[in-house]
Coordinates of C-alpha atoms in Angstrom, one line a residue:
M1 CA 0.2 -0.3 0.1
G2 CA 2.9 2.1 0.5
H3 CA 4.3 1.6 -2.4
E4 CA 1.0 2.3 -4.4
L5 CA 0.6 5.6 -2.7
K6 CA 4.2 6.7 -3.2
L7 CA 3.6 5.8 -7.2
V8 CA 0.0 7.4 -7.4
T9 CA 2.4 10.6 -5.4
L10 CA 4.9 10.6 -8.4
L11 CA 2.8 10.5 -10.7
L12 CA 0.2 13.5 -9.3
F13 CA 4.4 15.6 -9.1
L14 CA 4.7 14.3 -12.9
S15 CA 1.5 15.5 -14.3
L16 CA 2.3 18.8 -12.3
L17 CA 5.5 19.4 -14.1
S18 CA 3.9 19.2 -17.5
V19 CA 0.9 21.9 -17.0
P20 CA 2.4 25.3 -17.6
S21 CA 2.5 27.5 -14.7
A22 CA 0.1 30.0 -14.1
E23 CA 2.7 32.1 -12.6
A24 CA 4.0 35.3 -15.0
A25 CA 8.4 35.1 -16.3
I26 CA 10.4 37.8 -15.5
R27 CA 11.7 39.5 -18.5
Y28 CA 15.2 40.5 -17.4
H29 CA 17.2 43.3 -19.4
K30 CA 20.4 44.9 -19.1
W31 CA 21.2 47.9 -21.4
E32 CA 23.6 50.2 -22.2
V33 CA 23.2 53.0 -23.9
K34 CA 25.6 55.0 -25.8
Y35 CA 26.4 57.1 -29.0
E36 CA 28.0 55.3 -31.9
Y37 CA 28.9 55.6 -35.0
K38 CA 26.6 54.5 -37.4
S39 CA 25.2 54.5 -40.7
P40 CA 21.9 53.4 -41.6
D41 CA 21.0 55.2 -44.9
C42 CA 24.9 54.8 -45.9
Y43 CA 25.8 58.4 -44.0
Q44 CA 28.0 58.1 -41.2
K45 CA 26.2 60.2 -38.0
L46 CA 26.3 60.0 -34.1
V47 CA 23.5 57.5 -33.3
I48 CA 22.2 56.6 -29.9
T49 CA 22.4 52.7 -29.4
I50 CA 21.3 50.5 -26.9
N51 CA 23.8 47.6 -26.8
G52 CA 25.0 48.7 -29.9
Q53 CA 22.1 48.4 -32.3
T54 CA 19.8 51.1 -33.5
P55 CA 16.8 49.9 -32.9
G56 CA 17.5 48.1 -30.1
P57 CA 16.4 44.7 -28.7
T58 CA 13.0 44.1 -29.1
I59 CA 11.1 43.2 -25.7
E60 CA 9.1 39.7 -26.6
A61 CA 6.7 39.0 -23.4
Q62 CA 3.8 36.8 -22.3
Q63 CA 0.8 38.4 -21.2
G64 CA 1.5 38.7 -17.5
D65 CA 4.8 38.9 -17.5
K66 CA 7.0 41.5 -15.8
I67 CA 9.5 42.9 -17.5
V68 CA 12.8 44.3 -15.7
V69 CA 15.2 46.7 -17.9
E70 CA 18.3 48.1 -15.7
L71 CA 19.3 50.7 -18.2
K72 CA 22.8 52.6 -17.5
N73 CA 23.0 55.9 -19.3
S74 CA 26.6 56.0 -21.0
L75 CA 25.8 59.0 -22.8
V76 CA 28.3 61.2 -20.9
T77 CA 26.9 64.4 -21.5
E78 CA 23.1 64.0 -21.7
N79 CA 20.5 63.1 -19.4
V80 CA 18.0 60.2 -20.5
A81 CA 14.2 58.6 -19.8
I82 CA 12.6 55.7 -22.1
H83 CA 8.9 55.5 -22.3
W84 CA 7.1 52.5 -22.5
H85 CA 4.8 53.4 -25.1
G86 CA 1.6 51.6 -24.8
I87 CA 2.4 49.8 -21.4
H88 CA -0.8 51.4 -19.1
Q89 CA 1.7 51.0 -16.2
R90 CA -1.3 50.2 -14.0
G91 CA 0.2 50.2 -10.4
T92 CA 3.7 52.1 -11.4
P93 CA 3.0 55.2 -13.0
W94 CA 6.4 56.5 -11.7
F95 CA 8.1 53.8 -14.8
D96 CA 6.5 55.4 -17.8
G97 CA 10.0 56.7 -18.3
V98 CA 8.9 60.4 -19.2
A99 CA 11.6 62.6 -17.4
G100 CA 9.7 65.7 -16.0
V101 CA 6.5 64.4 -16.1
T102 CA 7.0 61.0 -14.4
Q103 CA 10.4 60.8 -13.2
C104 CA 13.3 63.0 -13.0
P105 CA 15.6 62.1 -15.5
I106 CA 18.9 59.1 -15.5
V107 CA 21.5 61.2 -15.3
P108 CA 25.2 60.6 -17.1
G109 CA 26.7 57.1 -15.7
D110 CA 23.8 56.2 -13.7
T111 CA 21.9 53.3 -13.9
F112 CA 18.0 53.1 -13.2
V113 CA 15.9 50.1 -13.4
Y114 CA 12.6 50.0 -14.7
K115 CA 10.0 47.4 -13.9
F116 CA 6.8 47.1 -14.9
V117 CA 4.0 44.4 -16.1
V118 CA 2.9 43.7 -19.2
D119 CA -1.2 43.2 -18.6
R120 CA -2.5 43.0 -22.6
P121 CA -1.2 41.4 -25.7
G122 CA -0.6 43.3 -28.6
T123 CA 2.4 45.5 -30.4
Y124 CA 3.7 48.2 -28.3
L125 CA 6.7 50.0 -28.7
Y126 CA 9.5 51.8 -26.5
H127 CA 11.4 55.1 -27.4
A128 CA 13.8 58.0 -25.8
H129 CA 11.2 60.6 -23.9
Y130 CA 13.9 63.0 -23.2
G131 CA 14.8 66.4 -25.4
L132 CA 14.5 64.7 -29.1
Q133 CA 16.3 62.0 -28.7
R134 CA 14.0 59.4 -30.0
A135 CA 15.2 61.4 -33.3
N136 CA 18.4 59.7 -32.6
G137 CA 17.8 55.8 -32.8
L138 CA 16.5 55.5 -29.0
I139 CA 14.0 52.9 -30.0
G140 CA 12.7 49.6 -30.4
M141 CA 9.6 47.4 -30.3
I142 CA 7.6 45.2 -27.7
Q143 CA 5.8 42.7 -28.2
V144 CA 3.3 40.7 -26.0
S145 CA 1.7 36.9 -26.8
L146 CA -1.2 35.4 -25.7
P147 CA -0.7 33.0 -22.8
P148 CA 0.1 29.1 -23.8
G149 CA -3.3 27.5 -25.2
V150 CA -4.9 31.2 -25.7
S151 CA -5.1 32.1 -30.0
E152 CA -5.8 34.9 -31.5
P153 CA -9.3 34.9 -33.4
Y154 CA -7.0 34.5 -37.0
T155 CA -4.6 32.1 -38.2
Y156 CA -1.0 32.5 -39.7
N157 CA 2.3 29.8 -39.9
S158 CA 4.6 32.5 -38.5
E159 CA 5.4 36.2 -37.6
K160 CA 7.2 38.9 -38.0
S161 CA 7.8 42.6 -37.2
I162 CA 9.3 46.1 -38.7
I163 CA 9.9 49.3 -37.2
L164 CA 9.2 52.0 -40.1
T165 CA 11.1 55.8 -39.1
D166 CA 12.5 58.9 -40.8
W167 CA 16.5 60.1 -40.7
Y168 CA 17.7 63.1 -40.6
H169 CA 21.7 63.8 -41.3
K170 CA 21.6 66.8 -38.3
S171 CA 22.6 66.2 -35.4
T172 CA 19.6 67.0 -32.7
F173 CA 21.4 69.0 -30.5
E174 CA 21.7 71.6 -34.2
Q175 CA 18.0 70.9 -34.4
A176 CA 17.0 72.0 -31.6
T177 CA 19.1 75.3 -31.7
G178 CA 17.0 76.0 -34.7
L179 CA 13.7 75.2 -33.4
L180 CA 14.6 77.9 -30.4
S181 CA 15.7 80.8 -31.8
I182 CA 14.7 83.6 -34.0
P183 CA 14.5 83.2 -37.1
F184 CA 12.5 80.2 -36.6
G185 CA 15.5 77.8 -37.8
W186 CA 12.9 74.5 -39.2
V187 CA 14.2 70.4 -39.0
G188 CA 13.2 70.9 -43.2
E189 CA 12.2 67.0 -44.8
P190 CA 14.3 64.0 -43.5
Q191 CA 17.5 62.6 -45.6
S192 CA 16.1 58.7 -45.5
L193 CA 13.0 56.7 -44.3
L194 CA 14.1 53.5 -42.7
I195 CA 12.9 50.1 -42.7
Q196 CA 14.1 48.4 -39.6
G197 CA 16.7 50.7 -39.1
K198 CA 18.4 50.7 -43.2
G199 CA 18.1 53.2 -45.9
S200 CA 19.8 54.1 -48.5
F201 CA 20.9 58.2 -49.0
N202 CA 22.5 58.9 -52.6
C203 CA 26.1 59.1 -51.6
S204 CA 26.9 61.4 -54.6
T205 CA 24.4 64.5 -53.5
P206 CA 26.7 66.9 -53.9
G207 CA 27.9 69.0 -50.9
I208 CA 28.5 65.5 -48.9
E209 CA 32.2 65.7 -46.9
A210 CA 34.3 62.9 -48.4
G211 CA 34.4 59.9 -46.5
L212 CA 31.0 60.5 -44.7
C213 CA 29.0 58.3 -46.8
N214 CA 29.9 54.8 -48.5
A215 CA 26.8 53.3 -50.5
T216 CA 28.4 49.7 -49.7
N217 CA 28.4 50.1 -46.4
P218 CA 26.9 46.8 -45.4
E219 CA 25.1 48.2 -42.5
C220 CA 22.9 50.3 -45.4
S221 CA 22.2 46.8 -47.4
P222 CA 18.5 46.5 -47.8
Y223 CA 16.5 45.0 -44.8
V224 CA 15.5 41.4 -46.6
M225 CA 12.0 39.9 -44.8
T226 CA 12.6 36.3 -46.0
V227 CA 9.4 34.7 -46.7
V228 CA 7.8 31.1 -48.0
P229 CA 5.9 30.7 -50.8
G230 CA 2.0 29.2 -49.8
K231 CA 2.5 30.7 -46.2
T232 CA 0.5 33.8 -44.0
Y233 CA 2.7 35.9 -42.1
K234 CA 1.2 37.9 -39.1
L235 CA 3.4 41.6 -39.6
R236 CA 4.1 43.8 -36.5
I237 CA 4.8 47.0 -38.3
G238 CA 5.6 50.3 -35.6
S239 CA 6.0 53.8 -36.5
L240 CA 8.4 56.1 -34.8
T241 CA 9.0 58.4 -37.2
S242 CA 9.9 61.8 -35.5
L243 CA 8.3 64.3 -38.2
E244 CA 6.3 61.8 -41.1
A245 CA 3.2 60.1 -41.5
L246 CA 4.1 57.3 -44.2
S247 CA 2.6 54.6 -46.7
F248 CA 3.9 51.3 -46.1
E249 CA 3.1 48.4 -48.7
I250 CA 4.6 45.0 -49.9
E251 CA 4.5 45.3 -54.2
G252 CA 1.6 42.9 -55.4
H253 CA 0.7 42.2 -52.1
N254 CA -3.1 42.9 -49.8
M255 CA -2.5 42.9 -46.5
T256 CA -5.5 42.4 -43.9
V257 CA -5.5 44.3 -40.9
V258 CA -6.1 42.3 -37.9
E259 CA -4.8 44.7 -34.7
A260 CA -4.3 48.2 -34.0
D261 CA -2.1 49.4 -30.6
G262 CA -3.2 46.1 -29.1
S263 CA -6.9 46.1 -30.1
N264 CA -7.9 43.2 -32.2
V265 CA -9.9 45.1 -35.1
E266 CA -12.7 44.0 -37.5
P267 CA -10.6 42.5 -41.1
F268 CA -10.3 44.6 -43.7
V269 CA -8.2 44.8 -46.2
V270 CA -5.5 47.3 -48.1
K271 CA -2.6 47.4 -50.3
N272 CA -1.2 50.2 -48.7
L273 CA -1.7 51.0 -45.3
F274 CA -1.1 54.6 -43.7
I275 CA 0.7 54.2 -40.2
Y276 CA 1.7 57.4 -37.9
S277 CA 3.9 58.0 -35.9
G278 CA 3.5 56.2 -32.0
E279 CA 1.0 54.1 -34.4
T280 CA 1.4 49.9 -34.6
Y281 CA -0.4 47.5 -36.4
S282 CA -0.4 44.0 -37.7
V283 CA -1.5 42.4 -40.8
L284 CA -1.4 39.3 -42.8
I285 CA 0.1 38.6 -45.7
K286 CA -0.2 35.9 -47.5
A287 CA 3.6 34.8 -49.9
D288 CA 0.5 33.9 -52.7
Q289 CA 2.6 36.3 -55.6
A290 CA 5.0 34.5 -58.8
P291 CA 7.6 32.4 -56.2
T292 CA 10.5 33.2 -58.9
R293 CA 11.3 36.9 -58.0
N294 CA 11.6 39.0 -55.2
Y295 CA 9.6 41.9 -53.8
W296 CA 9.5 45.6 -52.8
I297 CA 9.1 46.5 -49.2
V298 CA 8.2 50.2 -49.6
S299 CA 7.4 53.3 -47.2
T300 CA 6.5 56.1 -48.1
V301 CA 5.7 60.3 -47.3
V302 CA 2.6 61.1 -47.1
A303 CA 0.5 64.2 -44.6
R304 CA 3.5 66.6 -46.1
N305 CA 5.0 67.6 -49.6
R306 CA 7.5 64.6 -50.2
T307 CA 11.2 65.5 -51.0
T308 CA 12.4 62.7 -48.9
P309 CA 12.7 59.4 -51.0
N310 CA 11.1 56.5 -50.2
G311 CA 12.2 53.7 -48.3
L312 CA 12.7 50.6 -49.6
A313 CA 13.4 47.1 -48.4
I314 CA 12.9 43.3 -50.4
F315 CA 10.3 41.2 -49.6
N316 CA 11.9 37.6 -50.7
Y317 CA 10.5 34.6 -51.6
H318 CA 12.7 31.7 -50.4
P319 CA 14.8 30.4 -52.3
N320 CA 15.7 33.4 -54.2
N321 CA 18.6 35.0 -53.4
P322 CA 17.9 37.5 -50.7
K323 CA 20.2 40.2 -52.1
T324 CA 18.7 40.3 -55.2
S325 CA 16.4 43.4 -56.4
P326 CA 13.1 43.0 -57.6
P327 CA 13.1 43.3 -61.4
T328 CA 10.0 46.0 -61.4
V329 CA 10.0 49.9 -60.4
P330 CA 9.2 50.4 -56.7
P331 CA 5.9 51.6 -56.1
V332 CA 5.8 55.5 -55.9
G333 CA 3.1 55.2 -53.0
P334 CA -0.2 57.3 -53.1
A335 CA -0.4 61.0 -53.4
W336 CA 1.2 62.9 -50.5
N337 CA -2.0 65.2 -50.3
D338 CA -5.1 63.0 -51.0
V339 CA -6.7 63.3 -47.0
E340 CA -9.8 60.9 -48.4
P341 CA -8.0 57.5 -48.1
R342 CA -6.1 58.3 -45.2
L343 CA -9.4 59.6 -43.3
A344 CA -11.6 56.0 -45.0
Q345 CA -8.6 53.6 -43.0
C346 CA -9.3 56.0 -39.7
Q347 CA -12.9 55.5 -40.2
A348 CA -12.7 51.4 -40.6
T349 CA -10.5 50.9 -37.9
K350 CA -13.5 49.2 -36.0
A351 CA -13.3 46.9 -32.7
R352 CA -13.8 42.9 -34.0
Q353 CA -16.8 41.5 -33.7
G354 CA -16.5 39.1 -30.0
Y355 CA -14.2 42.1 -29.1
I356 CA -15.4 44.5 -28.2
T357 CA -15.4 46.6 -25.0
P358 CA -18.0 49.3 -25.1
P359 CA -17.9 52.2 -24.2
P360 CA -19.4 54.3 -21.7
Q361 CA -22.9 55.7 -23.1
K362 CA -22.3 59.4 -22.3
S363 CA -18.9 61.2 -20.5
D364 CA -19.2 63.0 -17.8
R365 CA -16.4 65.9 -18.8
V366 CA -15.7 67.4 -22.4
I367 CA -12.5 68.7 -22.9
V368 CA -11.7 70.8 -26.5
L369 CA -8.3 71.2 -27.7
L370 CA -7.8 73.4 -30.1
N371 CA -4.2 72.4 -32.8
T372 CA -2.6 75.6 -33.8
Q373 CA 0.9 77.0 -34.4
N374 CA 1.7 80.4 -32.4
T375 CA 4.5 82.8 -31.8
I376 CA 5.4 83.5 -28.3
N377 CA 8.3 86.3 -27.7
G378 CA 9.6 85.7 -32.0
Y379 CA 9.6 82.6 -31.2
N380 CA 7.5 80.2 -33.0
R381 CA 5.7 77.1 -30.9
W382 CA 2.9 74.6 -31.2
S383 CA -0.1 75.3 -28.8
V384 CA -3.2 73.9 -27.3
N385 CA -5.7 76.4 -26.4
N386 CA -3.1 79.4 -27.2
V387 CA -1.3 77.9 -24.6
S388 CA 2.2 76.2 -25.0
F389 CA 3.3 73.9 -22.9
N390 CA 6.3 73.4 -20.6
L391 CA 7.7 70.8 -18.5
P392 CA 8.6 72.0 -14.7
N393 CA 12.5 71.0 -13.4
T394 CA 10.3 68.4 -11.0
P395 CA 8.3 66.0 -12.4
Y396 CA 4.9 66.3 -11.9
L397 CA 4.0 62.8 -10.5
I398 CA 6.4 63.8 -7.2
A399 CA 5.2 67.8 -7.3
V400 CA 1.4 66.0 -6.5
K401 CA 2.1 63.5 -4.4
E402 CA 4.7 65.5 -2.0
K403 CA 2.3 69.1 -2.3
L404 CA 4.6 70.5 -3.8
H405 CA 1.7 73.4 -5.4
H406 CA 5.1 75.8 -6.2
V407 CA 6.7 73.8 -8.6
F408 CA 4.1 74.3 -11.4
N409 CA 1.4 76.7 -12.1
Q410 CA -2.0 75.8 -10.1
S411 CA -4.5 77.3 -11.8
P412 CA -6.4 74.7 -14.6
P413 CA -5.5 75.5 -18.5
P414 CA -8.4 76.3 -20.8
N415 CA -11.4 73.2 -21.6
G416 CA -12.4 74.6 -24.8
Y417 CA -11.5 77.8 -27.3
D418 CA -13.9 80.4 -28.8
H419 CA -15.2 77.8 -31.0
R420 CA -18.0 80.2 -32.0
H421 CA -15.5 83.3 -33.9
Y422 CA -12.5 81.1 -34.1
D423 CA -11.5 80.8 -37.6
I424 CA -9.8 77.4 -38.1
F425 CA -9.8 77.8 -41.7
N426 CA -7.4 80.6 -41.6
P427 CA -3.6 81.6 -39.7
P428 CA -5.1 82.9 -36.4
T429 CA -5.6 86.8 -36.4
N430 CA -3.7 87.1 -33.4
P431 CA -0.9 84.6 -33.3
N432 CA 0.4 85.1 -30.0
A433 CA 0.2 82.8 -27.3
T434 CA 1.2 81.9 -23.1
T435 CA 3.0 79.3 -21.8
S436 CA 2.3 77.4 -18.7
T437 CA 2.9 74.6 -16.4
S438 CA -0.4 74.2 -15.7
I439 CA -2.0 70.3 -16.0
Y440 CA -5.8 69.1 -16.0
K441 CA -7.1 67.4 -12.8
L442 CA -9.8 64.5 -13.5
Q443 CA -12.1 63.0 -10.9
F444 CA -11.0 59.5 -10.6
D445 CA -12.9 57.3 -12.4
S446 CA -14.8 59.8 -14.6
T447 CA -15.6 59.3 -18.1
V448 CA -13.1 62.2 -20.2
D449 CA -14.1 63.2 -23.9
I450 CA -11.4 64.8 -25.8
V451 CA -12.0 66.3 -28.6
I452 CA -9.1 67.3 -31.2
Q453 CA -9.4 70.0 -33.3
N454 CA -6.7 71.2 -36.4
A455 CA -6.8 74.1 -37.1
N456 CA -4.6 76.6 -39.5
A457 CA -0.7 77.2 -39.0
L458 CA 1.0 80.7 -38.9
K459 CA 1.5 80.2 -42.8
P460 CA -2.1 80.2 -45.2
N461 CA -3.5 77.1 -46.8
D462 CA -1.4 74.5 -44.4
S463 CA -2.9 72.8 -41.3
E464 CA -0.7 69.3 -40.6
T465 CA -1.5 66.2 -40.1
H466 CA -1.1 65.5 -35.9
P467 CA -0.5 62.1 -34.4
W468 CA -1.6 62.3 -30.5
H469 CA -0.6 59.5 -28.0
L470 CA -2.1 59.3 -24.5
H471 CA -0.1 57.6 -22.0
G472 CA -1.2 55.3 -19.4
H473 CA -4.6 54.6 -21.2
D474 CA -6.2 53.3 -24.1
F475 CA -8.9 55.5 -25.4
W476 CA -12.0 54.8 -27.7
V477 CA -12.2 56.5 -30.6
M478 CA -15.6 57.6 -30.8
G479 CA -15.7 59.4 -34.3
Y480 CA -13.7 62.2 -37.2
G481 CA -15.2 65.2 -39.0
K482 CA -13.8 67.4 -41.1
G483 CA -13.8 71.1 -40.8
K484 CA -15.1 72.8 -37.2
F485 CA -16.5 70.2 -34.7
D486 CA -19.9 71.1 -33.7
I487 CA -20.5 70.6 -29.9
H488 CA -24.0 70.3 -30.4
K489 CA -24.6 68.0 -33.2
D490 CA -21.6 65.9 -33.6
P491 CA -21.5 64.1 -30.4
K492 CA -24.8 62.8 -31.8
K493 CA -23.2 61.1 -34.7
Y494 CA -20.5 58.9 -32.2
N495 CA -19.9 55.5 -32.7
L496 CA -21.1 53.8 -29.7
V497 CA -21.3 50.2 -31.3
D498 CA -17.7 49.5 -31.8
P499 CA -14.8 52.0 -31.6
I500 CA -11.6 50.5 -31.3
L501 CA -9.7 51.2 -28.5
K502 CA -6.0 52.5 -29.2
N503 CA -3.6 54.9 -27.3
T504 CA -2.8 57.0 -30.7
V505 CA -4.7 58.7 -33.3
S506 CA -4.3 60.6 -36.0
V507 CA -5.9 64.1 -36.4
Q508 CA -6.1 65.2 -40.1
P509 CA -5.7 68.8 -41.7
Y510 CA -8.9 71.1 -40.8
G511 CA -10.6 68.1 -38.8
W512 CA -11.3 67.0 -35.8
T513 CA -11.2 63.7 -33.5
A514 CA -13.5 62.3 -30.4
L515 CA -12.2 60.4 -27.9
R516 CA -13.3 58.8 -24.6
F517 CA -11.6 57.4 -22.0
R518 CA -12.2 56.3 -18.1
A519 CA -9.2 58.3 -15.8
N520 CA -9.3 55.2 -13.5
N521 CA -5.6 54.9 -13.0
P522 CA -3.8 56.7 -10.7
G523 CA -0.9 58.9 -11.8
V524 CA 0.1 61.8 -13.8
W525 CA -0.2 61.2 -17.1
Y526 CA 1.4 63.1 -20.8
F527 CA -0.8 63.4 -24.0
H528 CA 0.4 64.9 -26.5
C529 CA 1.3 65.1 -30.5
H530 CA 4.1 62.4 -30.9
V531 CA 5.6 64.4 -34.2
E532 CA 8.6 65.0 -32.2
Y533 CA 9.5 68.5 -32.8
H534 CA 5.7 69.7 -32.5
L535 CA 6.0 67.9 -28.8
F536 CA 9.6 69.6 -28.3
L537 CA 7.7 73.0 -29.4
G538 CA 5.0 73.1 -26.5
M539 CA 1.9 70.4 -28.1
G540 CA 0.9 68.6 -25.7
V541 CA -1.3 68.5 -22.5
V542 CA -0.8 66.4 -18.8
F543 CA -3.8 65.0 -16.9
E544 CA -3.6 64.0 -13.2
E545 CA -5.9 61.3 -11.8
G546 CA -6.3 59.9 -8.5
V547 CA -2.3 60.0 -7.2
E548 CA -3.3 60.3 -3.8
K549 CA -4.4 57.1 -4.2
L550 CA -0.8 55.6 -4.4
G551 CA 1.5 54.8 -2.3
K552 CA 4.9 56.2 -1.3
L553 CA 7.1 57.0 -4.2
P554 CA 10.2 54.9 -5.4
P555 CA 13.5 56.7 -4.4
S556 CA 14.8 55.8 -7.9
I557 CA 12.7 58.5 -9.5
Y558 CA 13.6 61.5 -7.4
G559 CA 16.9 63.7 -7.9
C560 CA 16.2 67.1 -9.7
G561 CA 14.6 70.0 -9.2
D562 CA 12.8 70.3 -5.9
A563 CA 12.4 66.5 -5.4
K564 CA 16.9 66.6 -4.8
V565 CA 16.0 63.3 -2.4
S566 CA 12.9 61.4 -1.7
P567 CA 11.4 61.9 1.8

């Protein structure tokens, strides 16, 4: 009998070993951030790398895993902070990674440890959130898969990922100096578009200093995506451009959109995918074309008068030589100024049946944000409701928690603008704006509507496309519209049935976009245009909700402004 009991016990133990553990894994990463000379588009310049790479290492995890990133700042002369874009940081708002909002920056030589849980499957990003460092290559992707035994509502054979960026040859120091000067020195259009960190600048361009550009450098050989004929691939696509909106296509192949910013999409087919800075999509692609040749992968500038050459990579059908260029001329892409197909894709992106999270039927508060370009004492700025945003020296999270009322403006920012009299189709009659450090205090667990209204910039007939990103939350995209938002009529047209949940959304020229979210994540959260240069010049706001519910803040986020030492 004793032997039988031991045998049963042993069998039970062995069966437990075969059951997948429900406990979440800890994914540990040790990163060193430093400057290195690289030639991503054949032109050599100083870029910011993570462990020698740009884009940095992809973080791969399963839903519920804990991510630990030990980050050493070896930039020598610059601070740094990294934002985990699309990760809610529920319970860890201090690790959102925004210098001046959620933490003090990491000073040269210091090591900072980020710890957070990836609580939702999907495709996310990470990038610098200090100065203009994102434009210098400090970027990467986060891929969160479902736990074992759970599958997506679509099928595929394998998955791949790709990051799209634009690329400048001027240093970010030169760019920042121009943006903060009188007369205004705009950064101009980028020199290249990179696909997975690789591009191709024309080294015979007049005026290039000898030795700086080498077209045969293997660093800038085209990115190659190899596929097996007949198989279907899930392709995760993320954009971390500094300026440009893009069209992405694979020559001769249709793409079925199935995920956006971590949410399942009611599938729809596109030939080219419009993607804005800060957005991620997953698409399904079947390798169903003639397998005897390779095909072009193309990224193209849209929404700005394009002068930057298209980004090119190779869609390689195995077993063709991956270095063999396709025999065709690459697709030129859609017209840069055709807004209709871009708006159509926005409106087609809805929550997948069976995966709909219904929005609250009404909101508790409406905030209308007017996007304008303005001047302040002769300097060019971007503004929201005529206020250009400045970050204080003491991070908001610390200031609110410690009741350091003197470190930022305590008066509330404007809830809207004079929509009756303001002409969104012409440059502002009074272009002067003010700067402020004030923030929006939201009632905890309330439902908030944000309407982002685009207007004319300082030049006539110029209204830009702005992708807006919200930290710490997803929001329901309630609707898009052309012209001026009507606060009485337009809310009646909101999609209350199957709106998509996203963290980044575009606002088209002379148009508006309406969002709804629940202010139920205790913390202080940035909401801003994801164009790096627009944010740098003041195009953002900050929301505060439920900070009193947080416990003691970690000492590691202190060390600057009036938060020199943790209490």
